[in-house]
mmCIF file of C-alpha atoms and ligand atoms in Angstrom:
data_model
loop_
_atom_site.group_PDB
_atom_site.id
_atom_site.type_symbol
_atom_site.label_atom_id
_atom_site.label_comp_id
_atom_site.label_asym_id
_atom_site.label_seq_id
_atom_site.Cartn_x
_atom_site.Cartn_y
_atom_site.Cartn_z
ATOM 1 C CA MET N 872 75.753 4.106 39.637
ATOM 2 C CA ALA N 873 75.819 6.534 36.719
ATOM 3 C CA SER N 874 73.015 4.605 35.041
ATOM 4 C CA PHE N 875 70.948 4.622 38.269
ATOM 5 C CA ALA N 876 71.369 8.441 38.464
ATOM 6 C CA SER N 877 70.358 8.918 34.849
ATOM 7 C CA LEU N 878 67.362 6.597 35.342
ATOM 8 C CA CYS N 879 66.309 8.743 38.314
ATOM 9 C CA SER N 880 66.620 11.981 36.372
ATOM 10 C CA LEU N 881 64.707 10.441 33.453
ATOM 11 C CA LEU N 882 61.913 9.435 35.844
ATOM 12 C CA LEU N 883 61.910 12.928 37.283
ATOM 13 C CA ILE N 884 61.579 14.506 33.833
ATOM 14 C CA VAL N 885 58.799 12.107 32.780
ATOM 15 C CA SER N 886 56.821 12.659 35.978
ATOM 16 C CA SER N 887 57.174 16.443 35.830
ATOM 17 C CA VAL N 888 55.959 16.428 32.209
ATOM 18 C CA LEU N 889 53.003 14.256 33.210
ATOM 19 C CA VAL N 890 52.164 16.456 36.198
ATOM 20 C CA SER N 891 52.442 19.703 34.241
ATOM 21 C CA SER N 892 50.365 18.417 31.345
ATOM 22 C CA TYR N 893 47.758 17.118 33.795
ATOM 23 C CA PHE N 894 47.496 20.463 35.558
ATOM 24 C CA GLY N 895 47.691 22.296 32.254
ATOM 25 C CA VAL N 896 44.391 20.746 31.269
ATOM 26 C CA SER N 897 42.377 20.453 34.450
ATOM 27 C CA GLU N 898 43.682 23.216 36.675
ATOM 28 C CA ALA N 899 43.336 25.942 34.077
ATOM 29 C CA LYS N 900 44.229 29.032 36.088
ATOM 30 C CA PRO N 901 46.279 30.414 33.218
ATOM 31 C CA SER N 902 48.784 33.219 33.214
ATOM 32 C CA VAL N 903 46.215 35.960 32.742
ATOM 33 C CA HIS N 904 46.568 39.230 34.567
ATOM 34 C CA LEU N 905 43.831 39.576 37.207
ATOM 35 C CA VAL N 906 42.028 42.906 37.329
ATOM 36 C CA LYS N 907 42.139 44.567 40.770
ATOM 37 C CA GLY N 908 39.126 43.517 42.835
ATOM 38 C CA LEU N 909 38.610 40.126 41.146
ATOM 39 C CA SER N 910 39.926 36.915 42.649
ATOM 40 C CA TRP N 911 39.952 33.161 42.052
ATOM 41 C CA SER N 912 38.422 32.552 45.488
ATOM 42 C CA PHE N 913 36.031 35.474 45.902
ATOM 43 C CA TYR N 914 33.038 33.538 47.280
ATOM 44 C CA ASP N 915 34.962 30.785 49.053
ATOM 45 C CA SER N 916 33.857 31.986 52.495
ATOM 46 C CA ASN N 917 30.359 33.405 51.879
ATOM 47 C CA CYS N 918 29.093 31.090 49.122
ATOM 48 C CA PRO N 919 31.354 28.039 48.915
ATOM 49 C CA LYS N 920 28.769 25.997 46.989
ATOM 50 C CA LEU N 921 28.249 28.660 44.304
ATOM 51 C CA GLU N 922 29.989 26.836 41.466
ATOM 52 C CA SER N 923 28.439 23.468 42.230
ATOM 53 C CA ILE N 924 24.938 25.003 42.425
ATOM 54 C CA VAL N 925 25.383 26.624 39.011
ATOM 55 C CA ARG N 926 26.872 23.547 37.385
ATOM 56 C CA LYS N 927 24.270 21.154 38.788
ATOM 57 C CA GLN N 928 21.395 23.357 37.642
ATOM 58 C CA LEU N 929 22.854 23.881 34.162
ATOM 59 C CA LYS N 930 23.394 20.148 33.758
ATOM 60 C CA LYS N 931 19.637 19.774 34.242
ATOM 61 C CA VAL N 932 18.832 22.595 31.812
ATOM 62 C CA PHE N 933 21.163 21.264 29.093
ATOM 63 C CA LYS N 934 19.899 17.727 29.476
ATOM 64 C CA LYS N 935 16.566 19.023 28.174
ATOM 65 C CA ASP N 936 18.062 21.338 25.539
ATOM 66 C CA ILE N 937 21.785 21.665 24.861
ATOM 67 C CA GLY N 938 21.019 24.655 22.590
ATOM 68 C CA GLN N 939 20.676 26.778 25.714
ATOM 69 C CA ALA N 940 24.436 26.553 26.215
ATOM 70 C CA ALA N 941 25.015 28.648 23.083
ATOM 71 C CA GLY N 942 22.512 31.240 24.264
ATOM 72 C CA LEU N 943 24.308 31.619 27.602
ATOM 73 C CA LEU N 944 27.768 31.842 26.062
ATOM 74 C CA ARG N 945 26.636 34.607 23.707
ATOM 75 C CA LEU N 946 24.883 36.449 26.530
ATOM 76 C CA HIS N 947 28.140 36.781 28.498
ATOM 77 C CA PHE N 948 29.950 38.035 25.372
ATOM 78 C CA HIS N 949 27.258 40.660 24.747
ATOM 79 C CA ASP N 950 27.387 41.685 28.404
ATOM 80 C CA CYS N 951 31.172 42.134 28.397
ATOM 81 C CA PHE N 952 31.546 43.985 25.100
ATOM 82 C CA VAL N 953 29.085 46.747 25.967
ATOM 83 C CA GLN N 954 30.078 48.774 29.025
ATOM 84 C CA GLY N 955 32.003 45.814 30.489
ATOM 85 C CA CYS N 956 30.892 42.623 32.244
ATOM 86 C CA ASP N 957 28.431 44.373 34.564
ATOM 87 C CA GLY N 958 25.196 42.526 33.869
ATOM 88 C CA SER N 959 23.851 45.621 32.059
ATOM 89 C CA VAL N 960 22.478 43.503 29.207
ATOM 90 C CA LEU N 961 20.235 41.774 31.749
ATOM 91 C CA LEU N 962 18.406 44.961 32.751
ATOM 92 C CA ASP N 963 14.896 45.614 31.477
ATOM 93 C CA GLY N 964 14.178 49.033 29.971
ATOM 94 C CA SER N 965 13.117 51.832 32.272
ATOM 95 C CA ALA N 966 11.873 55.393 32.198
ATOM 96 C CA SER N 967 15.399 56.448 31.206
ATOM 97 C CA GLY N 968 14.982 54.755 27.822
ATOM 98 C CA PRO N 969 15.001 51.448 25.974
ATOM 99 C CA SER N 970 17.327 48.801 27.404
ATOM 100 C CA GLU N 971 20.459 47.306 25.856
ATOM 101 C CA GLN N 972 18.313 44.234 25.245
ATOM 102 C CA GLU N 973 16.224 46.239 22.787
ATOM 103 C CA ALA N 974 19.218 47.306 20.663
ATOM 104 C CA PRO N 975 19.390 45.399 17.324
ATOM 105 C CA PRO N 976 22.352 43.087 18.064
ATOM 106 C CA ASN N 977 20.674 41.920 21.274
ATOM 107 C CA LEU N 978 17.262 41.165 19.761
ATOM 108 C CA SER N 979 18.441 37.688 18.776
ATOM 109 C CA LEU N 980 19.702 36.813 22.264
ATOM 110 C CA ARG N 981 17.597 33.935 23.541
ATOM 111 C CA ALA N 982 14.813 34.988 25.934
ATOM 112 C CA THR N 983 15.419 31.713 27.776
ATOM 113 C CA ALA N 984 19.033 32.732 28.520
ATOM 114 C CA PHE N 985 17.794 35.654 30.621
ATOM 115 C CA GLU N 986 15.399 33.341 32.467
ATOM 116 C CA ILE N 987 18.109 30.761 33.150
ATOM 117 C CA ILE N 988 20.385 33.452 34.643
ATOM 118 C CA ASP N 989 17.689 34.741 36.980
ATOM 119 C CA ASP N 990 16.716 31.181 37.985
ATOM 120 C CA LEU N 991 20.371 30.567 38.878
ATOM 121 C CA ARG N 992 20.449 33.853 40.801
ATOM 122 C CA GLU N 993 17.384 32.759 42.775
ATOM 123 C CA LEU N 994 18.909 29.373 43.614
ATOM 124 C CA VAL N 995 22.225 30.928 44.646
ATOM 125 C CA HIS N 996 20.642 33.712 46.703
ATOM 126 C CA SER N 997 18.347 31.268 48.475
ATOM 127 C CA LYS N 998 21.430 29.307 49.612
ATOM 128 C CA CYS N 999 23.902 32.128 50.300
ATOM 129 C CA GLY N 1000 21.891 35.333 50.575
ATOM 130 C CA ARG N 1001 22.257 38.286 48.216
ATOM 131 C CA VAL N 1002 26.021 38.069 47.945
ATOM 132 C CA VAL N 1003 26.660 36.915 44.345
ATOM 133 C CA SER N 1004 26.237 39.322 41.417
ATOM 134 C CA CYS N 1005 24.296 38.579 38.239
ATOM 135 C CA ALA N 1006 27.415 39.476 36.219
ATOM 136 C CA ASP N 1007 29.391 36.726 38.005
ATOM 137 C CA ILE N 1008 26.550 34.242 37.501
ATOM 138 C CA ALA N 1009 26.580 35.057 33.765
ATOM 139 C CA ALA N 1010 30.368 34.471 33.626
ATOM 140 C CA LEU N 1011 30.030 31.109 35.407
ATOM 141 C CA ALA N 1012 27.103 30.107 33.187
ATOM 142 C CA ALA N 1013 29.211 30.846 30.089
ATOM 143 C CA ARG N 1014 32.064 28.732 31.457
ATOM 144 C CA ASP N 1015 29.742 25.825 32.223
ATOM 145 C CA SER N 1016 28.140 26.143 28.784
ATOM 146 C CA VAL N 1017 31.559 25.637 27.232
ATOM 147 C CA PHE N 1018 32.509 22.756 29.504
ATOM 148 C CA LEU N 1019 29.182 20.928 29.436
ATOM 149 C CA SER N 1020 29.180 21.082 25.607
ATOM 150 C CA GLY N 1021 32.519 19.281 25.468
ATOM 151 C CA GLY N 1022 34.936 22.206 25.810
ATOM 152 C CA PRO N 1023 37.647 22.984 28.348
ATOM 153 C CA ASP N 1024 36.974 23.535 32.041
ATOM 154 C CA TYR N 1025 38.603 26.556 33.605
ATOM 155 C CA GLU N 1026 38.570 28.768 36.657
ATOM 156 C CA VAL N 1027 36.727 32.087 36.415
ATOM 157 C CA PRO N 1028 37.949 35.160 38.306
ATOM 158 C CA LEU N 1029 35.019 36.400 40.411
ATOM 159 C CA GLY N 1030 33.967 39.526 42.265
ATOM 160 C CA ARG N 1031 32.149 41.528 39.585
ATOM 161 C CA LYS N 1032 29.401 43.873 40.718
ATOM 162 C CA ASP N 1033 26.235 44.621 38.752
ATOM 163 C CA GLY N 1034 25.994 47.952 36.976
ATOM 164 C CA LEU N 1035 23.443 50.599 37.858
ATOM 165 C CA ASN N 1036 22.674 51.568 34.286
ATOM 166 C CA PHE N 1037 22.606 50.194 30.772
ATOM 167 C CA ALA N 1038 24.070 51.440 27.515
ATOM 168 C CA THR N 1039 22.131 53.272 24.828
ATOM 169 C CA ARG N 1040 21.177 51.737 21.520
ATOM 170 C CA ASN N 1041 24.038 53.566 19.780
ATOM 171 C CA GLU N 1042 26.644 52.492 22.335
ATOM 172 C CA THR N 1043 25.428 48.912 21.997
ATOM 173 C CA LEU N 1044 25.629 49.053 18.204
ATOM 174 C CA ALA N 1045 29.089 50.605 18.351
ATOM 175 C CA ASN N 1046 30.493 47.892 20.612
ATOM 176 C CA LEU N 1047 29.126 44.704 19.079
ATOM 177 C CA PRO N 1048 30.606 43.991 15.638
ATOM 178 C CA ALA N 1049 28.154 43.042 12.893
ATOM 179 C CA PRO N 1050 28.392 39.604 11.227
ATOM 180 C CA THR N 1051 29.063 41.474 7.972
ATOM 181 C CA SER N 1052 32.352 42.804 9.412
ATOM 182 C CA ASN N 1053 35.588 41.873 7.721
ATOM 183 C CA THR N 1054 38.766 41.001 9.612
ATOM 184 C CA THR N 1055 40.087 44.566 9.416
ATOM 185 C CA THR N 1056 37.004 45.789 11.274
ATOM 186 C CA LEU N 1057 37.182 42.989 13.836
ATOM 187 C CA LEU N 1058 40.877 43.593 14.522
ATOM 188 C CA THR N 1059 40.352 47.360 14.851
ATOM 189 C CA GLU N 1060 37.259 47.072 17.033
ATOM 190 C CA LEU N 1061 38.621 44.384 19.346
ATOM 191 C CA ALA N 1062 41.993 46.128 19.669
ATOM 192 C CA LYS N 1063 40.062 48.947 21.388
ATOM 193 C CA LYS N 1064 39.273 46.356 24.066
ATOM 194 C CA ASN N 1065 42.876 45.240 24.245
ATOM 195 C CA LEU N 1066 42.127 41.996 22.378
ATOM 196 C CA ASP N 1067 44.707 40.995 19.775
ATOM 197 C CA ALA N 1068 44.450 38.941 16.564
ATOM 198 C CA THR N 1069 44.829 35.647 18.437
ATOM 199 C CA ASP N 1070 42.045 36.654 20.852
ATOM 200 C CA VAL N 1071 39.828 37.599 17.895
ATOM 201 C CA VAL N 1072 40.288 34.210 16.232
ATOM 202 C CA ALA N 1073 39.974 32.253 19.494
ATOM 203 C CA LEU N 1074 36.854 34.089 20.703
ATOM 204 C CA SER N 1075 35.195 33.688 17.300
ATOM 205 C CA GLY N 1076 35.538 29.976 18.049
ATOM 206 C CA GLY N 1077 32.485 30.492 20.284
ATOM 207 C CA HIS N 1078 30.660 29.897 16.997
ATOM 208 C CA THR N 1079 31.420 26.194 17.339
ATOM 209 C CA ILE N 1080 27.973 25.954 18.975
ATOM 210 C CA GLY N 1081 24.621 27.585 18.339
ATOM 211 C CA LEU N 1082 22.466 29.091 15.642
ATOM 212 C CA GLY N 1083 22.246 32.082 13.322
ATOM 213 C CA HIS N 1084 19.257 33.671 11.571
ATOM 214 C CA CYS N 1085 19.154 34.071 7.778
ATOM 215 C CA THR N 1086 19.319 37.869 8.067
ATOM 216 C CA SER N 1087 22.774 37.543 9.642
ATOM 217 C CA PHE N 1088 24.327 35.979 6.511
ATOM 218 C CA THR N 1089 22.042 36.268 3.451
ATOM 219 C CA GLU N 1090 24.029 39.276 2.190
ATOM 220 C CA ARG N 1091 26.557 36.551 1.267
ATOM 221 C CA LEU N 1092 23.980 34.760 -0.913
ATOM 222 C CA TYR N 1093 21.885 37.525 -2.548
ATOM 223 C CA PRO N 1094 22.011 39.271 -4.939
ATOM 224 C CA THR N 1095 25.405 37.741 -5.651
ATOM 225 C CA GLN N 1096 27.120 34.853 -3.977
ATOM 226 C CA ASP N 1097 30.212 35.485 -1.886
ATOM 227 C CA PRO N 1098 33.077 33.857 -3.841
ATOM 228 C CA SER N 1099 34.784 32.835 -0.598
ATOM 229 C CA MET N 1100 31.865 30.476 0.162
ATOM 230 C CA ASP N 1101 31.885 26.817 -0.813
ATOM 231 C CA GLU N 1102 29.359 26.107 -3.622
ATOM 232 C CA THR N 1103 27.513 23.207 -2.013
ATOM 233 C CA PHE N 1104 27.387 25.009 1.331
ATOM 234 C CA ALA N 1105 25.917 28.087 -0.408
ATOM 235 C CA ASN N 1106 23.256 25.977 -2.137
ATOM 236 C CA ASP N 1107 22.284 24.344 1.164
ATOM 237 C CA LEU N 1108 21.983 27.757 2.794
ATOM 238 C CA LYS N 1109 19.783 28.986 -0.057
ATOM 239 C CA GLU N 1110 17.374 26.166 0.733
ATOM 240 C CA VAL N 1111 17.182 27.248 4.365
ATOM 241 C CA CYS N 1112 16.867 30.919 3.385
ATOM 242 C CA PRO N 1113 15.104 31.164 -0.010
ATOM 243 C CA ALA N 1114 14.911 34.955 0.492
ATOM 244 C CA SER N 1115 17.126 37.446 2.328
ATOM 245 C CA ASP N 1116 14.672 38.025 5.127
ATOM 246 C CA THR N 1117 13.445 34.456 5.689
ATOM 247 C CA ASN N 1118 12.877 33.955 9.396
ATOM 248 C CA ALA N 1119 14.756 30.663 9.725
ATOM 249 C CA THR N 1120 17.893 29.620 11.531
ATOM 250 C CA THR N 1121 20.774 27.330 10.758
ATOM 251 C CA VAL N 1122 23.730 25.970 12.682
ATOM 252 C CA LEU N 1123 26.950 27.975 12.984
ATOM 253 C CA ASP N 1124 29.174 24.881 12.773
ATOM 254 C CA ILE N 1125 27.938 22.324 10.266
ATOM 255 C CA ARG N 1126 30.291 19.569 11.458
ATOM 256 C CA SER N 1127 29.325 19.420 15.144
ATOM 257 C CA PRO N 1128 26.729 22.108 15.945
ATOM 258 C CA ASP N 1129 26.161 21.187 19.598
ATOM 259 C CA THR N 1130 29.699 20.245 20.582
ATOM 260 C CA PHE N 1131 32.309 22.695 21.740
ATOM 261 C CA ASP N 1132 35.320 21.593 19.683
ATOM 262 C CA ASN N 1133 37.677 22.959 17.004
ATOM 263 C CA LYS N 1134 35.471 21.978 14.042
ATOM 264 C CA TYR N 1135 34.468 25.625 13.488
ATOM 265 C CA TYR N 1136 38.020 26.199 12.236
ATOM 266 C CA VAL N 1137 37.849 23.113 10.022
ATOM 267 C CA ASP N 1138 34.690 24.683 8.543
ATOM 268 C CA LEU N 1139 36.574 27.912 7.819
ATOM 269 C CA VAL N 1140 39.421 26.053 6.111
ATOM 270 C CA ASN N 1141 36.750 24.374 3.945
ATOM 271 C CA ARG N 1142 35.081 27.722 3.167
ATOM 272 C CA GLN N 1143 32.007 26.756 5.176
ATOM 273 C CA GLY N 1144 31.997 29.582 7.693
ATOM 274 C CA LEU N 1145 28.525 31.104 8.111
ATOM 275 C CA PHE N 1146 29.196 34.821 8.593
ATOM 276 C CA THR N 1147 31.542 37.132 6.696
ATOM 277 C CA SER N 1148 33.179 37.832 10.075
ATOM 278 C CA ASP N 1149 33.933 34.099 10.385
ATOM 279 C CA GLN N 1150 35.087 33.249 6.865
ATOM 280 C CA ASP N 1151 37.226 36.352 6.441
ATOM 281 C CA LEU N 1152 39.440 35.169 9.321
ATOM 282 C CA TYR N 1153 40.665 32.479 6.932
ATOM 283 C CA THR N 1154 40.793 34.745 3.875
ATOM 284 C CA ASP N 1155 42.830 37.431 5.620
ATOM 285 C CA LYS N 1156 46.570 36.766 5.717
ATOM 286 C CA ARG N 1157 46.935 38.222 9.209
ATOM 287 C CA THR N 1158 44.661 35.607 10.806
ATOM 288 C CA ARG N 1159 44.791 32.667 8.397
ATOM 289 C CA ASP N 1160 47.652 30.844 10.118
ATOM 290 C CA ILE N 1161 45.955 31.184 13.500
ATOM 291 C CA VAL N 1162 42.789 29.605 12.050
ATOM 292 C CA THR N 1163 44.827 26.753 10.585
ATOM 293 C CA SER N 1164 46.700 26.179 13.834
ATOM 294 C CA PHE N 1165 43.387 25.785 15.706
ATOM 295 C CA ALA N 1166 41.928 23.584 12.945
ATOM 296 C CA VAL N 1167 44.766 21.098 13.338
ATOM 297 C CA ASN N 1168 45.230 21.312 17.106
ATOM 298 C CA GLN N 1169 42.182 21.334 19.387
ATOM 299 C CA THR N 1170 44.285 21.489 22.566
ATOM 300 C CA LEU N 1171 45.918 24.683 21.336
ATOM 301 C CA PHE N 1172 42.481 26.170 20.594
ATOM 302 C CA PHE N 1173 41.136 25.213 24.027
ATOM 303 C CA GLU N 1174 44.123 26.766 25.817
ATOM 304 C CA GLN N 1175 43.878 29.972 23.834
ATOM 305 C CA PHE N 1176 40.085 30.146 24.171
ATOM 306 C CA VAL N 1177 40.353 29.901 27.963
ATOM 307 C CA HIS N 1178 42.992 32.632 27.986
ATOM 308 C CA SER N 1179 40.901 34.950 25.780
ATOM 309 C CA MET N 1180 37.642 34.263 27.650
ATOM 310 C CA ILE N 1181 39.276 35.187 30.958
ATOM 311 C CA LYS N 1182 40.562 38.369 29.324
ATOM 312 C CA MET N 1183 37.121 39.157 27.898
ATOM 313 C CA GLY N 1184 35.464 38.326 31.229
ATOM 314 C CA GLN N 1185 37.434 41.068 32.964
ATOM 315 C CA LEU N 1186 36.571 43.915 30.577
ATOM 316 C CA SER N 1187 35.666 47.107 32.499
ATOM 317 C CA VAL N 1188 34.355 45.191 35.497
ATOM 318 C CA LEU N 1189 32.901 47.006 38.500
ATOM 319 C CA THR N 1190 34.417 45.816 41.765
ATOM 320 C CA GLY N 1191 34.521 46.700 45.459
ATOM 321 C CA SER N 1192 32.159 49.539 46.330
ATOM 322 C CA LYS N 1193 31.243 50.224 42.695
ATOM 323 C CA GLY N 1194 27.928 48.819 41.469
ATOM 324 C CA GLU N 1195 25.624 46.575 43.482
ATOM 325 C CA ILE N 1196 24.409 43.006 43.840
ATOM 326 C CA ARG N 1197 21.006 42.904 42.241
ATOM 327 C CA ALA N 1198 18.159 41.126 43.993
ATOM 328 C CA ASN N 1199 16.654 40.509 40.551
ATOM 329 C CA CYS N 1200 18.957 40.359 37.535
ATOM 330 C CA SER N 1201 16.643 42.371 35.296
ATOM 331 C CA VAL N 1202 15.965 45.269 37.686
ATOM 332 C CA ARG N 1203 18.384 47.566 39.468
ATOM 333 C CA ASN N 1204 17.760 47.542 43.231
ATOM 334 C CA SER N 1205 16.607 51.169 43.359
ATOM 335 C CA ASP N 1206 13.777 50.291 40.920
ATOM 336 C CA ASN N 1207 12.898 47.039 42.652
ATOM 337 C CA ALA N 1208 9.837 47.574 44.864
ATOM 338 C CA ASP N 1209 10.076 44.109 46.506
ATOM 339 C CA TYR N 1210 13.735 44.608 47.302
ATOM 340 C CA LEU N 1211 13.168 48.093 48.767
ATOM 341 C CA LYS N 1212 10.309 46.752 50.902
ATOM 342 C CA SER N 1213 12.522 43.942 52.238
ATOM 343 C CA VAL N 1214 15.278 46.433 53.096
ATOM 344 C CA VAL N 1215 12.783 48.612 55.021
ATOM 345 C CA GLU N 1216 11.482 45.537 56.870
ATOM 346 C CA GLU N 1217 15.038 44.483 57.766
ATOM 347 C CA ASP N 1218 15.764 47.986 59.063
ATOM 348 C CA GLU N 1219 12.582 47.949 61.151
ATOM 349 C CA GLU N 1220 13.519 44.562 62.603
ATOM 350 C CA SER N 1221 16.989 45.713 63.554
ATOM 351 C CA LEU N 1222 15.584 48.915 65.072
ATOM 352 C CA SER N 1223 13.092 46.912 67.183
ATOM 353 C CA GLU N 1224 16.020 45.005 68.669
ATOM 354 C CA PHE N 1225 17.089 48.173 70.498
HETATM 355 C C1 HEM P 1443 33.825 38.557 16.794
HETATM 356 C C2 HEM P 1443 32.689 39.046 16.474
HETATM 357 C C3 HEM P 1443 31.376 38.346 16.545
HETATM 358 C C4 HEM P 1443 30.351 38.538 15.687
HETATM 359 C C5 HEM P 1443 30.325 39.470 14.486
HETATM 360 C C6 HEM P 1443 29.286 37.673 16.109
HETATM 361 C C7 HEM P 1443 28.054 37.600 15.508
HETATM 362 C C8 HEM P 1443 27.073 36.700 15.825
HETATM 363 C C9 HEM P 1443 25.793 36.613 15.180
HETATM 364 C C10 HEM P 1443 25.292 37.524 14.078
HETATM 365 C C11 HEM P 1443 25.138 35.552 15.715
HETATM 366 C C12 HEM P 1443 23.772 34.994 15.321
HETATM 367 C C13 HEM P 1443 22.646 35.895 15.655
HETATM 368 C C14 HEM P 1443 21.417 35.410 14.972
HETATM 369 O O1 HEM P 1443 21.366 35.547 13.742
HETATM 370 O O2 HEM P 1443 20.527 34.870 15.649
HETATM 371 C C15 HEM P 1443 25.992 34.961 16.706
HETATM 372 C C16 HEM P 1443 25.672 33.859 17.449
HETATM 373 C C17 HEM P 1443 26.468 33.352 18.442
HETATM 374 N N1 HEM P 1443 27.643 33.913 18.887
HETATM 375 FE FE1 HEM P 1443 28.680 35.408 18.030
HETATM 376 N N2 HEM P 1443 29.683 36.964 17.199
HETATM 377 C C18 HEM P 1443 30.950 37.351 17.514
HETATM 378 C C19 HEM P 1443 31.698 36.910 18.580
HETATM 379 C C20 HEM P 1443 31.276 35.963 19.482
HETATM 380 C C21 HEM P 1443 31.979 35.619 20.697
HETATM 381 C C22 HEM P 1443 33.234 36.309 21.201
HETATM 382 C C23 HEM P 1443 31.288 34.613 21.273
HETATM 383 C C24 HEM P 1443 31.595 33.880 22.551
HETATM 384 C C25 HEM P 1443 32.799 33.627 22.958
HETATM 385 C C26 HEM P 1443 30.156 34.332 20.438
HETATM 386 C C27 HEM P 1443 29.244 33.329 20.661
HETATM 387 C C28 HEM P 1443 28.109 33.130 19.899
HETATM 388 C C29 HEM P 1443 27.218 32.003 20.088
HETATM 389 C C30 HEM P 1443 27.410 30.858 21.080
HETATM 390 C C31 HEM P 1443 26.175 32.169 19.181
HETATM 391 C C32 HEM P 1443 24.941 31.256 19.022
HETATM 392 C C33 HEM P 1443 23.835 31.788 19.912
HETATM 393 C C34 HEM P 1443 22.575 30.965 19.963
HETATM 394 O O3 HEM P 1443 22.511 29.881 19.389
HETATM 395 O O4 HEM P 1443 21.633 31.444 20.599
HETATM 396 N N3 HEM P 1443 30.164 35.187 19.375
HETATM 397 N N4 HEM P 1443 27.157 35.693 16.779
#
């Protein structure tokens, strides 16, 4: 009898471990605080197909060019760090001044990323009407970029509104750290956004996919070589960038440039990180152990990345009656002649019903 009882409790323990580890991976709705106004089920009633529309379309896009995933992931990061995740980076310049897009850190965002977001917006709006914001589409596109490149799948809190204005060049520069930053700068700058050392290391793991231009790292090669860089790696980079301002690109993660995995951290341990901001995470004592822990344990990295992305994705979001839902991701509605015309026509139609 006693052995039957202990067998039952053993079975119970085993099954609960299996169930929790299963849900831990696939049902990633982690213990992150939700900002007021965002929810896990925001569009369930007015656009239930939203996530499948986005995923299906991005599968098609990435089948042609998986590099686009990196462009979309970076776009969401640049949106969130400047003025919050409000789609302000998507806005074209206007009479009020040059756009965020024209500020130096944003010049290397991929033009195609902006097009992909507005194509998704068009698809979604044609199915559901103008109910989903561009900022939410950018957050979902970043999530799918991670997942469809081999990374973790996770739920995204939704309900962001699009901002009515964009940041200045100086605000943009002040909020996006340069690749020449050391860990002290990264920790100080990201702490202002309530992101801690673990978030800094995990989010930098976004550099497991994508490309960088020579100008973002040649200060590590010329005039003198950064001693924290592996010799052979440095020589290979010098071939790609024979001069500081060569207009070439190279991969951010030499081991698996198109796959979202933990190899970026293995690169850092081997002194093969591309930017100062990457490699210094391993040099600096405060972050070194976090880098090592991700290099040896991909599951740990994935869990932490999801946690930090959800945190980043809620930075200064506009919700409820704040902001708007743009009819075109690159133009605010009040500057959008087509949108204004359609609103007038709708009003006329509803008036004629009386
Ligand atoms: C922590 C500070 C960060 C710095 C200093 C930084 C800097 C940079 C720079 C300089 C580039 C290459 C630009 C170029 O030369 O073309 C780049 C690319 C990229 N970054 Fe970051 N980044 C940071 C954080 C992040 C975060 C948080 C993410 C996402 C979670 C991210 C995702 C990417 C991706 C995916 C690319 C490749 C883009 C492409 O191939 O088009 N970065 N980053």
